[in-house]
């Protein structure tokens, strides 16, 4: 029985479920969840992330981590962690960049925060014996400074959706239509604030909770984090739930467990949660981050070394930084402790 059919049977017996629970089941159901059973990254899969667009992305994240480590006073042991490391491409590029500073490379104890068994296998194939794994932040060591990066991790954390109706706010849920198929519906919800009828807002306690836990660790252990994802820089509204399969948007209800399911990151809530936990936090666009870290110079160097790939490198640069591609939609949030902000986040 497919996940879609199992969900339909459970809903028929117990009633509708919220969008957040639906996301969790679609992504992590042990039997049929997307990440638990069939994650597919890359051009031949369902979606492409920045590390798969160009090596420049991971190399510059590696430079950011080296400089952040130096800003901590170059501690002799540091937990270098990635949350949601995909197939290991980003960490592979980070570790290659780490060779620029052998002391940094020697200081790092590499950890991957990953619950998916298929992705752990892919990461192990790419990275060899370098990493250790933890199912969650709680599994990371807490006896050394923490440097953590997460790229397209927060968008997979579940979110609730609320819609304004003529009678007030209602929560969007997944129930059954008259034919017994999965269908979106509404149930009354206690939510403050006014908005035009049909307005949809999203709230992700899971995104905020991750930021709060991460910030609390950084406050205790020292360190810094860089979280890069697509999402809002300001509070806003709109339905951003989407399912991706073979690089196309598909019906999330018809493809339960068969497609990647995401929402835009609520960066204002993420930053607020980090600050409430006692850390400092700031936000840039992905384009601002990469340009401040020197992506144009890196692209020029790569074109000099490989003139036969100059056009491809230019296309990669545009993909990562152009306003109509990844440059503006994607944001980079830094979380750290005083006194000094990490690289690229210094006040202008």
mmCIF file of C-alpha atoms in Angstrom:
data_model
loop_
_atom_site.group_PDB
_atom_site.id
_atom_site.type_symbol
_atom_site.label_atom_id
_atom_site.label_comp_id
_atom_site.label_asym_id
_atom_site.label_seq_id
_atom_site.Cartn_x
_atom_site.Cartn_y
_atom_site.Cartn_z
ATOM 1 C CA UNK A 1 0.000 0.000 0.000
ATOM 2 C CA UNK A 2 1.411 3.400 -0.977
ATOM 3 C CA UNK A 3 1.955 6.184 1.531
ATOM 4 C CA UNK A 4 -0.865 8.110 -0.121
ATOM 5 C CA UNK A 5 -3.242 5.196 0.436
ATOM 6 C CA UNK A 6 -2.061 4.661 4.019
ATOM 7 C CA UNK A 7 -2.569 8.345 4.801
ATOM 8 C CA UNK A 8 -6.050 8.211 3.300
ATOM 9 C CA UNK A 9 -6.940 5.215 5.486
ATOM 10 C CA UNK A 10 -5.575 6.925 8.625
ATOM 11 C CA UNK A 11 -7.438 10.142 7.861
ATOM 12 C CA UNK A 12 -10.666 8.217 7.234
ATOM 13 C CA UNK A 13 -10.284 6.668 10.678
ATOM 14 C CA UNK A 14 -8.931 9.613 12.663
ATOM 15 C CA UNK A 15 -9.731 12.796 10.796
ATOM 16 C CA UNK A 16 -7.679 15.364 8.863
ATOM 17 C CA UNK A 17 -4.041 16.142 9.637
ATOM 18 C CA UNK A 18 -2.211 19.464 9.506
ATOM 19 C CA UNK A 19 0.167 20.417 6.692
ATOM 20 C CA UNK A 20 3.155 20.130 9.053
ATOM 21 C CA UNK A 21 2.289 16.514 9.898
ATOM 22 C CA UNK A 22 1.688 15.777 6.215
ATOM 23 C CA UNK A 23 5.150 17.149 5.336
ATOM 24 C CA UNK A 24 6.793 15.070 8.036
ATOM 25 C CA UNK A 25 5.117 11.884 6.878
ATOM 26 C CA UNK A 26 5.899 12.515 3.207
ATOM 27 C CA UNK A 27 9.567 13.173 3.880
ATOM 28 C CA UNK A 28 10.395 10.836 6.755
ATOM 29 C CA UNK A 29 7.893 7.959 6.898
ATOM 30 C CA UNK A 30 10.171 4.944 7.526
ATOM 31 C CA UNK A 31 8.471 2.826 4.895
ATOM 32 C CA UNK A 32 7.780 5.303 2.091
ATOM 33 C CA UNK A 33 9.100 8.751 3.053
ATOM 34 C CA UNK A 34 11.076 10.581 0.375
ATOM 35 C CA UNK A 35 14.260 11.079 2.385
ATOM 36 C CA UNK A 36 13.936 7.751 4.167
ATOM 37 C CA UNK A 37 13.727 5.736 0.955
ATOM 38 C CA UNK A 38 14.329 7.558 -2.354
ATOM 39 C CA UNK A 39 16.123 10.933 -2.184
ATOM 40 C CA UNK A 40 17.316 11.922 -5.663
ATOM 41 C CA UNK A 41 19.658 14.903 -6.040
ATOM 42 C CA UNK A 42 21.389 16.314 -9.100
ATOM 43 C CA UNK A 43 20.553 16.795 -12.764
ATOM 44 C CA UNK A 44 19.368 13.191 -13.057
ATOM 45 C CA UNK A 45 17.298 13.450 -9.859
ATOM 46 C CA UNK A 46 14.549 15.725 -8.605
ATOM 47 C CA UNK A 47 16.384 18.969 -7.783
ATOM 48 C CA UNK A 48 19.791 20.666 -7.897
ATOM 49 C CA UNK A 49 21.330 22.562 -4.975
ATOM 50 C CA UNK A 50 24.035 25.233 -5.095
ATOM 51 C CA UNK A 51 26.953 22.858 -4.327
ATOM 52 C CA UNK A 52 25.923 20.852 -7.408
ATOM 53 C CA UNK A 53 25.783 23.996 -9.564
ATOM 54 C CA UNK A 54 29.460 24.848 -9.054
ATOM 55 C CA UNK A 55 32.453 23.999 -6.895
ATOM 56 C CA UNK A 56 32.790 27.748 -6.242
ATOM 57 C CA UNK A 57 29.897 27.662 -3.792
ATOM 58 C CA UNK A 58 31.396 25.030 -1.503
ATOM 59 C CA UNK A 59 34.883 26.448 -1.769
ATOM 60 C CA UNK A 60 33.714 29.870 -0.622
ATOM 61 C CA UNK A 61 31.708 28.345 2.226
ATOM 62 C CA UNK A 62 34.977 26.627 3.163
ATOM 63 C CA UNK A 63 36.778 29.981 3.149
ATOM 64 C CA UNK A 64 34.013 31.385 5.375
ATOM 65 C CA UNK A 65 34.512 28.525 7.841
ATOM 66 C CA UNK A 66 38.296 28.966 7.902
ATOM 67 C CA UNK A 67 37.972 32.676 8.629
ATOM 68 C CA UNK A 68 35.301 32.056 11.266
ATOM 69 C CA UNK A 69 37.637 29.534 12.941
ATOM 70 C CA UNK A 70 40.455 32.068 12.956
ATOM 71 C CA UNK A 71 38.072 34.593 14.501
ATOM 72 C CA UNK A 72 37.496 32.134 17.345
ATOM 73 C CA UNK A 73 41.220 32.169 18.068
ATOM 74 C CA UNK A 74 42.042 29.040 16.013
ATOM 75 C CA UNK A 75 40.965 26.467 18.632
ATOM 76 C CA UNK A 76 42.962 23.214 18.307
ATOM 77 C CA UNK A 77 39.775 21.125 18.232
ATOM 78 C CA UNK A 78 36.592 22.239 16.480
ATOM 79 C CA UNK A 79 33.372 20.443 15.588
ATOM 80 C CA UNK A 80 32.825 21.051 11.850
ATOM 81 C CA UNK A 81 29.243 20.025 11.124
ATOM 82 C CA UNK A 82 26.809 20.153 8.237
ATOM 83 C CA UNK A 83 23.048 19.870 8.685
ATOM 84 C CA UNK A 84 21.265 18.177 5.808
ATOM 85 C CA UNK A 85 24.414 17.400 3.799
ATOM 86 C CA UNK A 86 22.677 15.865 0.769
ATOM 87 C CA UNK A 87 25.090 13.683 -1.166
ATOM 88 C CA UNK A 88 28.153 15.176 0.540
ATOM 89 C CA UNK A 89 29.107 17.557 -2.290
ATOM 90 C CA UNK A 90 29.240 20.660 -0.104
ATOM 91 C CA UNK A 91 31.351 19.066 2.626
ATOM 92 C CA UNK A 92 33.663 17.617 -0.019
ATOM 93 C CA UNK A 93 34.298 21.112 -1.410
ATOM 94 C CA UNK A 94 34.663 22.549 2.108
ATOM 95 C CA UNK A 95 37.305 19.967 2.987
ATOM 96 C CA UNK A 96 39.181 20.699 -0.222
ATOM 97 C CA UNK A 97 39.197 24.403 0.671
ATOM 98 C CA UNK A 98 40.372 23.466 4.174
ATOM 99 C CA UNK A 99 43.724 22.483 2.678
ATOM 100 C CA UNK A 100 44.412 26.218 2.389
ATOM 101 C CA UNK A 101 45.000 26.142 6.152
ATOM 102 C CA UNK A 102 46.456 22.820 7.348
ATOM 103 C CA UNK A 103 45.983 23.863 10.994
ATOM 104 C CA UNK A 104 42.252 24.335 10.369
ATOM 105 C CA UNK A 105 42.003 20.985 8.614
ATOM 106 C CA UNK A 106 43.802 19.289 11.498
ATOM 107 C CA UNK A 107 41.567 20.951 14.092
ATOM 108 C CA UNK A 108 38.274 19.885 12.522
ATOM 109 C CA UNK A 109 36.290 16.874 13.656
ATOM 110 C CA UNK A 110 33.802 16.382 10.816
ATOM 111 C CA UNK A 111 30.182 15.549 11.655
ATOM 112 C CA UNK A 112 27.114 15.242 9.419
ATOM 113 C CA UNK A 113 23.626 15.783 10.851
ATOM 114 C CA UNK A 114 21.683 13.311 8.746
ATOM 115 C CA UNK A 115 18.824 10.925 9.537
ATOM 116 C CA UNK A 116 18.391 9.449 6.031
ATOM 117 C CA UNK A 117 20.031 6.053 5.573
ATOM 118 C CA UNK A 118 20.295 6.341 1.748
ATOM 119 C CA UNK A 119 21.883 9.781 2.026
ATOM 120 C CA UNK A 120 24.339 8.583 4.685
ATOM 121 C CA UNK A 121 25.453 5.923 2.211
ATOM 122 C CA UNK A 122 25.910 8.542 -0.537
ATOM 123 C CA UNK A 123 27.835 10.806 1.837
ATOM 124 C CA UNK A 124 30.076 7.946 2.905
ATOM 125 C CA UNK A 125 30.866 7.078 -0.718
ATOM 126 C CA UNK A 126 31.837 10.669 -1.492
ATOM 127 C CA UNK A 127 33.688 11.508 1.728
ATOM 128 C CA UNK A 128 35.221 8.176 2.655
ATOM 129 C CA UNK A 129 36.266 7.900 6.284
ATOM 130 C CA UNK A 130 36.125 11.622 7.049
ATOM 131 C CA UNK A 131 32.694 12.097 8.685
ATOM 132 C CA UNK A 132 30.838 10.922 11.737
ATOM 133 C CA UNK A 133 27.049 11.045 11.776
ATOM 134 C CA UNK A 134 24.374 12.330 14.161
ATOM 135 C CA UNK A 135 20.599 12.081 13.734
ATOM 136 C CA UNK A 136 20.101 15.594 15.132
ATOM 137 C CA UNK A 137 21.913 18.508 16.743
ATOM 138 C CA UNK A 138 21.586 16.738 20.084
ATOM 139 C CA UNK A 139 23.952 14.039 18.831
ATOM 140 C CA UNK A 140 26.835 16.441 18.187
ATOM 141 C CA UNK A 141 29.680 16.710 20.725
ATOM 142 C CA UNK A 142 29.372 19.711 23.042
ATOM 143 C CA UNK A 143 32.943 19.878 24.355
ATOM 144 C CA UNK A 144 34.486 22.054 21.603
ATOM 145 C CA UNK A 145 33.518 25.109 19.516
ATOM 146 C CA UNK A 146 30.949 24.385 16.801
ATOM 147 C CA UNK A 147 31.122 25.556 13.195
ATOM 148 C CA UNK A 148 27.980 24.469 11.361
ATOM 149 C CA UNK A 149 26.723 25.004 7.833
ATOM 150 C CA UNK A 150 23.329 24.072 6.445
ATOM 151 C CA UNK A 151 22.356 24.524 2.791
ATOM 152 C CA UNK A 152 18.719 23.921 1.844
ATOM 153 C CA UNK A 153 18.066 22.255 5.181
ATOM 154 C CA UNK A 154 15.557 24.584 6.850
ATOM 155 C CA UNK A 155 13.112 24.502 3.902
ATOM 156 C CA UNK A 156 12.448 20.798 4.547
ATOM 157 C CA UNK A 157 11.372 21.389 8.158
ATOM 158 C CA UNK A 158 7.578 21.229 8.472
ATOM 159 C CA UNK A 159 5.346 24.302 8.547
ATOM 160 C CA UNK A 160 1.722 24.911 9.465
ATOM 161 C CA UNK A 161 -0.517 26.912 7.132
ATOM 162 C CA UNK A 162 -3.396 29.198 8.083
ATOM 163 C CA UNK A 163 -5.968 30.825 5.809
ATOM 164 C CA UNK A 164 -8.190 33.799 6.494
ATOM 165 C CA UNK A 165 -11.874 33.102 5.837
ATOM 166 C CA UNK A 166 -14.982 35.251 6.176
ATOM 167 C CA UNK A 167 -15.523 33.667 9.607
ATOM 168 C CA UNK A 168 -11.922 34.156 10.823
ATOM 169 C CA UNK A 169 -8.694 32.192 10.679
ATOM 170 C CA UNK A 170 -8.635 28.490 9.804
ATOM 171 C CA UNK A 171 -5.794 25.982 9.650
ATOM 172 C CA UNK A 172 -5.158 24.293 6.333
ATOM 173 C CA UNK A 173 -5.365 20.519 6.690
ATOM 174 C CA UNK A 174 -5.185 17.407 4.549
ATOM 175 C CA UNK A 175 -8.410 15.419 4.537
ATOM 176 C CA UNK A 176 -10.448 13.421 2.020
ATOM 177 C CA UNK A 177 -12.754 14.512 -0.782
ATOM 178 C CA UNK A 178 -16.044 12.824 -1.670
ATOM 179 C CA UNK A 179 -14.187 10.209 -3.711
ATOM 180 C CA UNK A 180 -11.885 9.328 -0.811
ATOM 181 C CA UNK A 181 -8.789 11.004 -2.304
ATOM 182 C CA UNK A 182 -6.470 13.304 -0.347
ATOM 183 C CA UNK A 183 -7.675 16.902 -0.478
ATOM 184 C CA UNK A 184 -6.911 20.182 1.253
ATOM 185 C CA UNK A 185 -9.471 21.537 3.680
ATOM 186 C CA UNK A 186 -9.815 23.959 6.583
ATOM 187 C CA UNK A 187 -10.574 23.719 10.290
ATOM 188 C CA UNK A 188 -11.102 26.620 12.720
ATOM 189 C CA UNK A 189 -7.966 27.967 14.376
ATOM 190 C CA UNK A 190 -7.328 30.459 17.163
ATOM 191 C CA UNK A 191 -5.028 32.980 15.492
ATOM 192 C CA UNK A 192 -4.692 36.689 16.174
ATOM 193 C CA UNK A 193 -4.502 39.425 13.564
ATOM 194 C CA UNK A 194 -6.536 40.504 10.576
ATOM 195 C CA UNK A 195 -5.939 40.034 6.865
ATOM 196 C CA UNK A 196 -7.933 39.943 3.626
ATOM 197 C CA UNK A 197 -10.050 36.850 3.057
ATOM 198 C CA UNK A 198 -8.094 33.986 1.407
ATOM 199 C CA UNK A 199 -4.757 35.243 2.762
ATOM 200 C CA UNK A 200 -2.450 32.310 3.614
ATOM 201 C CA UNK A 201 0.312 32.557 6.207
ATOM 202 C CA UNK A 202 2.849 29.945 7.237
ATOM 203 C CA UNK A 203 4.399 29.276 10.622
ATOM 204 C CA UNK A 204 7.211 26.805 11.209
ATOM 205 C CA UNK A 205 7.852 26.041 14.874
ATOM 206 C CA UNK A 206 10.384 23.454 13.649
ATOM 207 C CA UNK A 207 12.512 26.057 11.855
ATOM 208 C CA UNK A 208 12.490 28.336 14.895
ATOM 209 C CA UNK A 209 13.220 25.447 17.271
ATOM 210 C CA UNK A 210 16.238 24.371 15.204
ATOM 211 C CA UNK A 211 17.602 27.930 15.210
ATOM 212 C CA UNK A 212 17.059 28.252 18.965
ATOM 213 C CA UNK A 213 18.794 24.933 19.727
ATOM 214 C CA UNK A 214 21.682 25.770 17.405
ATOM 215 C CA UNK A 215 22.095 29.247 18.887
ATOM 216 C CA UNK A 216 22.021 27.904 22.434
ATOM 217 C CA UNK A 217 24.802 25.462 21.532
ATOM 218 C CA UNK A 218 26.896 28.230 20.002
ATOM 219 C CA UNK A 219 26.427 30.369 23.100
ATOM 220 C CA UNK A 220 27.578 27.478 25.318
ATOM 221 C CA UNK A 221 30.340 26.065 23.142
ATOM 222 C CA UNK A 222 31.424 29.044 21.092
ATOM 223 C CA UNK A 223 31.359 28.987 17.331
ATOM 224 C CA UNK A 224 29.264 30.169 14.401
ATOM 225 C CA UNK A 225 26.728 28.851 11.911
ATOM 226 C CA UNK A 226 25.810 29.647 8.311
ATOM 227 C CA UNK A 227 22.336 28.658 7.090
ATOM 228 C CA UNK A 228 21.647 29.182 3.364
ATOM 229 C CA UNK A 229 18.201 28.633 1.902
ATOM 230 C CA UNK A 230 15.381 30.170 -0.087
ATOM 231 C CA UNK A 231 12.876 32.208 1.861
ATOM 232 C CA UNK A 232 11.637 35.554 3.107
ATOM 233 C CA UNK A 233 13.784 38.344 4.513
ATOM 234 C CA UNK A 234 10.694 40.117 5.863
ATOM 235 C CA UNK A 235 7.448 38.811 7.389
ATOM 236 C CA UNK A 236 4.991 37.993 4.630
ATOM 237 C CA UNK A 237 2.149 35.825 3.468
ATOM 238 C CA UNK A 238 1.509 33.268 0.741
ATOM 239 C CA UNK A 239 1.316 29.543 0.170
ATOM 240 C CA UNK A 240 4.873 28.336 -0.583
ATOM 241 C CA UNK A 241 4.347 24.594 -0.152
ATOM 242 C CA UNK A 242 5.745 22.784 -3.184
ATOM 243 C CA UNK A 243 6.622 19.276 -4.284
ATOM 244 C CA UNK A 244 9.465 18.741 -6.766
ATOM 245 C CA UNK A 245 9.924 15.666 -8.912
ATOM 246 C CA UNK A 246 12.372 15.514 -11.826
ATOM 247 C CA UNK A 247 12.850 19.292 -11.548
ATOM 248 C CA UNK A 248 9.125 19.983 -11.999
ATOM 249 C CA UNK A 249 6.487 21.084 -9.526
ATOM 250 C CA UNK A 250 3.945 18.337 -8.942
ATOM 251 C CA UNK A 251 0.808 17.947 -6.856
ATOM 252 C CA UNK A 252 1.993 17.310 -3.269
ATOM 253 C CA UNK A 253 -1.125 15.280 -2.502
ATOM 254 C CA UNK A 254 -0.802 13.014 -5.535
ATOM 255 C CA UNK A 255 2.942 12.472 -5.026
ATOM 256 C CA UNK A 256 3.051 11.816 -1.267
ATOM 257 C CA UNK A 257 6.418 10.300 -0.434
ATOM 258 C CA UNK A 258 7.555 10.345 -4.067
ATOM 259 C CA UNK A 259 8.757 13.971 -4.271
ATOM 260 C CA UNK A 260 10.762 16.473 -2.267
ATOM 261 C CA UNK A 261 8.414 18.672 -0.245
ATOM 262 C CA UNK A 262 9.460 22.138 0.939
ATOM 263 C CA UNK A 263 8.319 25.568 2.114
ATOM 264 C CA UNK A 264 10.094 28.920 2.057
ATOM 265 C CA UNK A 265 12.139 29.624 5.170
ATOM 266 C CA UNK A 266 10.775 32.210 7.586
ATOM 267 C CA UNK A 267 14.101 33.947 8.162
ATOM 268 C CA UNK A 268 12.696 36.673 10.453
ATOM 269 C CA UNK A 269 11.458 33.932 12.810
ATOM 270 C CA UNK A 270 14.762 32.031 12.522
ATOM 271 C CA UNK A 271 16.816 35.102 13.412
ATOM 272 C CA UNK A 272 14.456 36.057 16.245
ATOM 273 C CA UNK A 273 14.711 32.565 17.761
ATOM 274 C CA UNK A 274 18.511 32.671 17.591
ATOM 275 C CA UNK A 275 18.655 36.069 19.256
ATOM 276 C CA UNK A 276 16.214 35.008 21.959
ATOM 277 C CA UNK A 277 18.591 32.129 22.745
ATOM 278 C CA UNK A 278 21.357 34.660 23.373
ATOM 279 C CA UNK A 279 23.240 34.657 20.059
ATOM 280 C CA UNK A 280 23.810 37.336 17.455
ATOM 281 C CA UNK A 281 22.253 36.822 14.034
ATOM 282 C CA UNK A 282 22.183 38.587 10.680
ATOM 283 C CA UNK A 283 20.975 38.013 7.131
ATOM 284 C CA UNK A 284 22.393 38.577 3.643
ATOM 285 C CA UNK A 285 21.245 37.480 0.222
ATOM 286 C CA UNK A 286 23.204 34.601 -1.274
ATOM 287 C CA UNK A 287 24.565 36.992 -3.890
ATOM 288 C CA UNK A 288 25.824 39.409 -1.221
ATOM 289 C CA UNK A 289 27.485 36.593 0.713
ATOM 290 C CA UNK A 290 29.249 35.090 -2.290
ATOM 291 C CA UNK A 291 30.383 38.427 -3.667
ATOM 292 C CA UNK A 292 31.798 39.501 -0.316
ATOM 293 C CA UNK A 293 33.663 36.201 -0.146
ATOM 294 C CA UNK A 294 35.177 36.816 -3.579
ATOM 295 C CA UNK A 295 33.224 34.695 -6.052
ATOM 296 C CA UNK A 296 34.054 36.959 -9.006
ATOM 297 C CA UNK A 297 37.781 36.582 -8.349
ATOM 298 C CA UNK A 298 37.401 32.816 -7.923
ATOM 299 C CA UNK A 299 35.474 32.578 -11.203
ATOM 300 C CA UNK A 300 38.192 34.570 -12.983
ATOM 301 C CA UNK A 301 40.879 32.255 -11.602
ATOM 302 C CA UNK A 302 38.983 29.172 -12.735
ATOM 303 C CA UNK A 303 38.527 30.630 -16.231
ATOM 304 C CA UNK A 304 42.253 31.359 -16.441
ATOM 305 C CA UNK A 305 43.040 27.784 -15.453
ATOM 306 C CA UNK A 306 40.347 26.319 -17.733
ATOM 307 C CA UNK A 307 39.668 28.701 -20.634
ATOM 308 C CA UNK A 308 37.754 25.908 -22.381
ATOM 309 C CA UNK A 309 35.189 26.104 -19.567
ATOM 310 C CA UNK A 310 34.893 29.895 -19.398
ATOM 311 C CA UNK A 311 31.318 29.990 -20.710
ATOM 312 C CA UNK A 312 30.181 27.269 -18.285
ATOM 313 C CA UNK A 313 31.823 29.062 -15.359
ATOM 314 C CA UNK A 314 30.070 32.304 -16.336
ATOM 315 C CA UNK A 315 26.739 30.453 -16.404
ATOM 316 C CA UNK A 316 27.440 28.969 -12.975
ATOM 317 C CA UNK A 317 28.298 32.407 -11.604
ATOM 318 C CA UNK A 318 25.022 33.786 -12.965
ATOM 319 C CA UNK A 319 23.046 30.859 -11.548
ATOM 320 C CA UNK A 320 24.450 31.446 -8.068
ATOM 321 C CA UNK A 321 24.327 35.257 -7.937
ATOM 322 C CA UNK A 322 21.882 36.718 -10.481
ATOM 323 C CA UNK A 323 18.800 38.408 -9.044
ATOM 324 C CA UNK A 324 16.483 36.424 -11.341
ATOM 325 C CA UNK A 325 18.071 33.080 -10.395
ATOM 326 C CA UNK A 326 19.418 32.062 -6.954
ATOM 327 C CA UNK A 327 21.060 35.336 -5.924
ATOM 328 C CA UNK A 328 18.120 37.133 -4.293
ATOM 329 C CA UNK A 329 15.614 34.392 -3.447
ATOM 330 C CA UNK A 330 18.273 32.512 -1.497
ATOM 331 C CA UNK A 331 19.401 34.063 1.797
ATOM 332 C CA UNK A 332 22.328 33.409 4.119
ATOM 333 C CA UNK A 333 21.756 33.639 7.875
ATOM 334 C CA UNK A 334 24.732 33.760 10.241
ATOM 335 C CA UNK A 335 24.467 32.907 13.944
ATOM 336 C CA UNK A 336 27.388 33.675 16.245
ATOM 337 C CA UNK A 337 28.457 35.025 19.621
ATOM 338 C CA UNK A 338 30.121 38.356 20.245
ATOM 339 C CA UNK A 339 32.495 40.125 20.119
ATOM 340 C CA UNK A 340 33.137 39.913 16.359
ATOM 341 C CA UNK A 341 30.775 38.910 13.561
ATOM 342 C CA UNK A 342 31.891 36.177 11.142
ATOM 343 C CA UNK A 343 33.255 36.917 7.647
ATOM 344 C CA UNK A 344 31.008 38.870 5.228
ATOM 345 C CA UNK A 345 28.633 39.864 8.039
ATOM 346 C CA UNK A 346 30.687 42.745 9.396
ATOM 347 C CA UNK A 347 28.887 46.089 9.477
ATOM 348 C CA UNK A 348 29.621 48.066 6.287
#
